[in-house]
mmCIF file of C-alpha atoms in Angstrom:
data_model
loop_
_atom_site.group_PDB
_atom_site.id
_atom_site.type_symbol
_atom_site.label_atom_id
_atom_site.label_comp_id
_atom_site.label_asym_id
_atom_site.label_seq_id
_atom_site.Cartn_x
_atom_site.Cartn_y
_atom_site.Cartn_z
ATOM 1 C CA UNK A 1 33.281 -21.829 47.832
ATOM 2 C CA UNK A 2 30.838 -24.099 46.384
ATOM 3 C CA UNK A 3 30.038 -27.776 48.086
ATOM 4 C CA UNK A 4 27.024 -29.952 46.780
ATOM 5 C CA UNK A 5 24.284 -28.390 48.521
ATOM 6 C CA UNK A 6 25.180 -24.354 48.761
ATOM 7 C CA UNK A 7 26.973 -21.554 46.992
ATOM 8 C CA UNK A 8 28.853 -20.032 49.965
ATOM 9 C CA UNK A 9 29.828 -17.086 47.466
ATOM 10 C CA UNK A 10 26.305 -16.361 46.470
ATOM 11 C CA UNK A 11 25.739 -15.866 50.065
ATOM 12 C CA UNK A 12 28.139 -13.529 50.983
ATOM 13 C CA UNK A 13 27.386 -11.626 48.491
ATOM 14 C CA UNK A 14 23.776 -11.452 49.349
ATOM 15 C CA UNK A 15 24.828 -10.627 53.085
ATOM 16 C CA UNK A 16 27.382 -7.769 51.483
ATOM 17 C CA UNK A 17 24.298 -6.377 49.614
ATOM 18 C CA UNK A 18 21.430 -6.758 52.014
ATOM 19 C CA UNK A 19 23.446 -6.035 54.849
ATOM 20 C CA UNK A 20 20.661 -5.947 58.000
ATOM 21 C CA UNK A 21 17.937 -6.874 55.854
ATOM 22 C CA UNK A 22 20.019 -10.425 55.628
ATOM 23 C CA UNK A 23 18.568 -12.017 58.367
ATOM 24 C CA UNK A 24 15.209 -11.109 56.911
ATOM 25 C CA UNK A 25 16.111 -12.539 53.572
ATOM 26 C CA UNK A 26 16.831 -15.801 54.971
ATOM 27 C CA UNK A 27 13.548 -16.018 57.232
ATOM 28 C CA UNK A 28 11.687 -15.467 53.891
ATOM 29 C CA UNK A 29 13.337 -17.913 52.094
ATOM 30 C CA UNK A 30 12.644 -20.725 54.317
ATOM 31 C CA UNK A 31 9.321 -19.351 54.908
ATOM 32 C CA UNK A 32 8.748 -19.264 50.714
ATOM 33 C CA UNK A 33 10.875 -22.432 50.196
ATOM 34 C CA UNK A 34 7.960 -24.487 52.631
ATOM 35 C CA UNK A 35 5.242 -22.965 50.253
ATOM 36 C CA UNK A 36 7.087 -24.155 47.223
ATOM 37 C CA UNK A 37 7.451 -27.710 48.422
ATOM 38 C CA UNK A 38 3.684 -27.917 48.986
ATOM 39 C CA UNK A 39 3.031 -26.558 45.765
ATOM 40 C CA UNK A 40 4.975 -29.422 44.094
ATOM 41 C CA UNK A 41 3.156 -32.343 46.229
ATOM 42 C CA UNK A 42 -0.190 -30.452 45.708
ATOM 43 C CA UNK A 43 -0.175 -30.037 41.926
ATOM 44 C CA UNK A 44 -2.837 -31.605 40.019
ATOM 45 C CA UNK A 45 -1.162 -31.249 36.251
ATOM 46 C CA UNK A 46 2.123 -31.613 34.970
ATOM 47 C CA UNK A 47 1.817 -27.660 34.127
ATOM 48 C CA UNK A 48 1.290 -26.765 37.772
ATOM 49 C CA UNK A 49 4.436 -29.113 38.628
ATOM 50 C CA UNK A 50 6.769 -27.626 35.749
ATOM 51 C CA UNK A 51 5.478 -24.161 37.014
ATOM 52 C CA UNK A 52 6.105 -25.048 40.700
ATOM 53 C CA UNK A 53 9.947 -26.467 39.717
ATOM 54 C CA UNK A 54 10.242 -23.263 37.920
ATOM 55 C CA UNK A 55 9.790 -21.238 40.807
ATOM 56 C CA UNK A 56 11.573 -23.007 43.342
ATOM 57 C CA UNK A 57 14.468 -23.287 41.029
ATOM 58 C CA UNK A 58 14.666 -19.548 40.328
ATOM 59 C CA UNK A 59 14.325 -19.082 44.457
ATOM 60 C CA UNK A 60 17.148 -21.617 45.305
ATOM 61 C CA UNK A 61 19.273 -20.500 42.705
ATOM 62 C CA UNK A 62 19.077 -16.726 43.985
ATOM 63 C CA UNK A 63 19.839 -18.120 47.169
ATOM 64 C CA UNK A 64 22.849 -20.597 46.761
ATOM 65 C CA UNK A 65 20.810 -23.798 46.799
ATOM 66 C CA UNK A 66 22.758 -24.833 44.226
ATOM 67 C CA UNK A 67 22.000 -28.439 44.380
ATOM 68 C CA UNK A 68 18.018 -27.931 45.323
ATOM 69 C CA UNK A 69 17.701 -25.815 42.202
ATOM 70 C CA UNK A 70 19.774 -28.773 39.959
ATOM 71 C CA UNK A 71 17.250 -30.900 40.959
ATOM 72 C CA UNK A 72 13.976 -28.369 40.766
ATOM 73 C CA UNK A 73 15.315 -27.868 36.618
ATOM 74 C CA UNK A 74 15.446 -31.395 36.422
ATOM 75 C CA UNK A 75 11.665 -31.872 37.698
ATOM 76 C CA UNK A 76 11.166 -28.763 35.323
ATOM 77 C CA UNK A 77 12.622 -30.596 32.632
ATOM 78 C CA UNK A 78 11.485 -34.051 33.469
ATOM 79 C CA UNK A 79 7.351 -32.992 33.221
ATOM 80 C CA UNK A 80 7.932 -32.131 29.882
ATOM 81 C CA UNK A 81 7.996 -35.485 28.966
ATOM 82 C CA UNK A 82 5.480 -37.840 28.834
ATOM 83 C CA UNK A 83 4.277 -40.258 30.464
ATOM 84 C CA UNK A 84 5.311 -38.911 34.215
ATOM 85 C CA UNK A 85 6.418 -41.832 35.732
ATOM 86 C CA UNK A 86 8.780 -41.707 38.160
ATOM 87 C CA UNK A 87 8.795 -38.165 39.254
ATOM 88 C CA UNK A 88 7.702 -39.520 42.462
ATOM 89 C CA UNK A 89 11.659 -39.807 42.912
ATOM 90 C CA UNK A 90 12.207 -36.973 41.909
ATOM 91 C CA UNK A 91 9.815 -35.459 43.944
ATOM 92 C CA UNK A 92 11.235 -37.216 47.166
ATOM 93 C CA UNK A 93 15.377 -35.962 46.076
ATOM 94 C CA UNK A 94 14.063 -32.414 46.391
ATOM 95 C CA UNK A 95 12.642 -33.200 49.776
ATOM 96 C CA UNK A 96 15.672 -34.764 51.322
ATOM 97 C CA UNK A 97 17.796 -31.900 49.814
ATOM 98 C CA UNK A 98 15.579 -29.335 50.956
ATOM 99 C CA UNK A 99 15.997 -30.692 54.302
ATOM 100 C CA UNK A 100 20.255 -29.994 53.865
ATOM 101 C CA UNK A 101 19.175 -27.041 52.807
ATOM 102 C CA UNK A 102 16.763 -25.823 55.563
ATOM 103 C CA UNK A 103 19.630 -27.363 58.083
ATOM 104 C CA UNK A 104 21.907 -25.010 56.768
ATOM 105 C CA UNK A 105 19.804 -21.689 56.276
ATOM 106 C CA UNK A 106 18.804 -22.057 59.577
ATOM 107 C CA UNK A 107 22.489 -22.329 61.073
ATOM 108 C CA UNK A 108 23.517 -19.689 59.091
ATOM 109 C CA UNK A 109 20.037 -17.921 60.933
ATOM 110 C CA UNK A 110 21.117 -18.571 64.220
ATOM 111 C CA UNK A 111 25.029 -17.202 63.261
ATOM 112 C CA UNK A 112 24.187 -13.828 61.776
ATOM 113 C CA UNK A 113 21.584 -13.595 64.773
ATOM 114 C CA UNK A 114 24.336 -14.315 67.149
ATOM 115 C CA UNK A 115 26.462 -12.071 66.082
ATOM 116 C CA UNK A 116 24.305 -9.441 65.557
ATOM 117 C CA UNK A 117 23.777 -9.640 69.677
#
């Protein structure tokens, strides 16, 4: 099941694979994920912002952030063309949606922690 914001398949497929080393997966995700989003609001070229798209596309798709990683290719695709105006836009859609994002991963957390009890 797909919505707008996460590939539920992708994730239970990850939890079939990684079995206990789930939990662990989705701590370094969110962990990574905060990195990532610093990176883009920190980069001083449009190279070090197409880089730091690339990266947090290729985490979020691996991880069912199917919607944060539409919107990392489009930044990805988007600093490839000059001038850069209005990335700032951009910039801000991958924030809200990594918010969703975070919501979610760390609801999904707290369930496989709970019923790991």
């Amino acid at each position: 099941m797909t919505d707008m914001h996460i590939d539920h398949k992708v994730l239970s497929d990850l939890q079939e694979v990684m079995e206990d080393g789930y939990l662990q997966l989705l701590e370094t995700f969110l962990e990574d994920s905060e990195r990532r989003l610093s990176q883009l609001h920190e980069a001083k070229s449009a190279d070090e912002l197409g880089m730091a798209a690339h990266s947090f596309k290729g985490s979020s798709s691996n991880m069912g952030a199917v919607g944060l990683a539409d919107l990392c290719q489009q930044l990805e695709e988007r600093v490839k063309v000059r001038p850069l105006y209005g990335i700032e836009d951009l910039i801000n859609r991958i924030d809200l949606e990594y918010l969703e994002v975070q919501h979610f991963y760390r609801a999904e957390r707290e369930r496989v922690s709970a019923s790991q009890l």
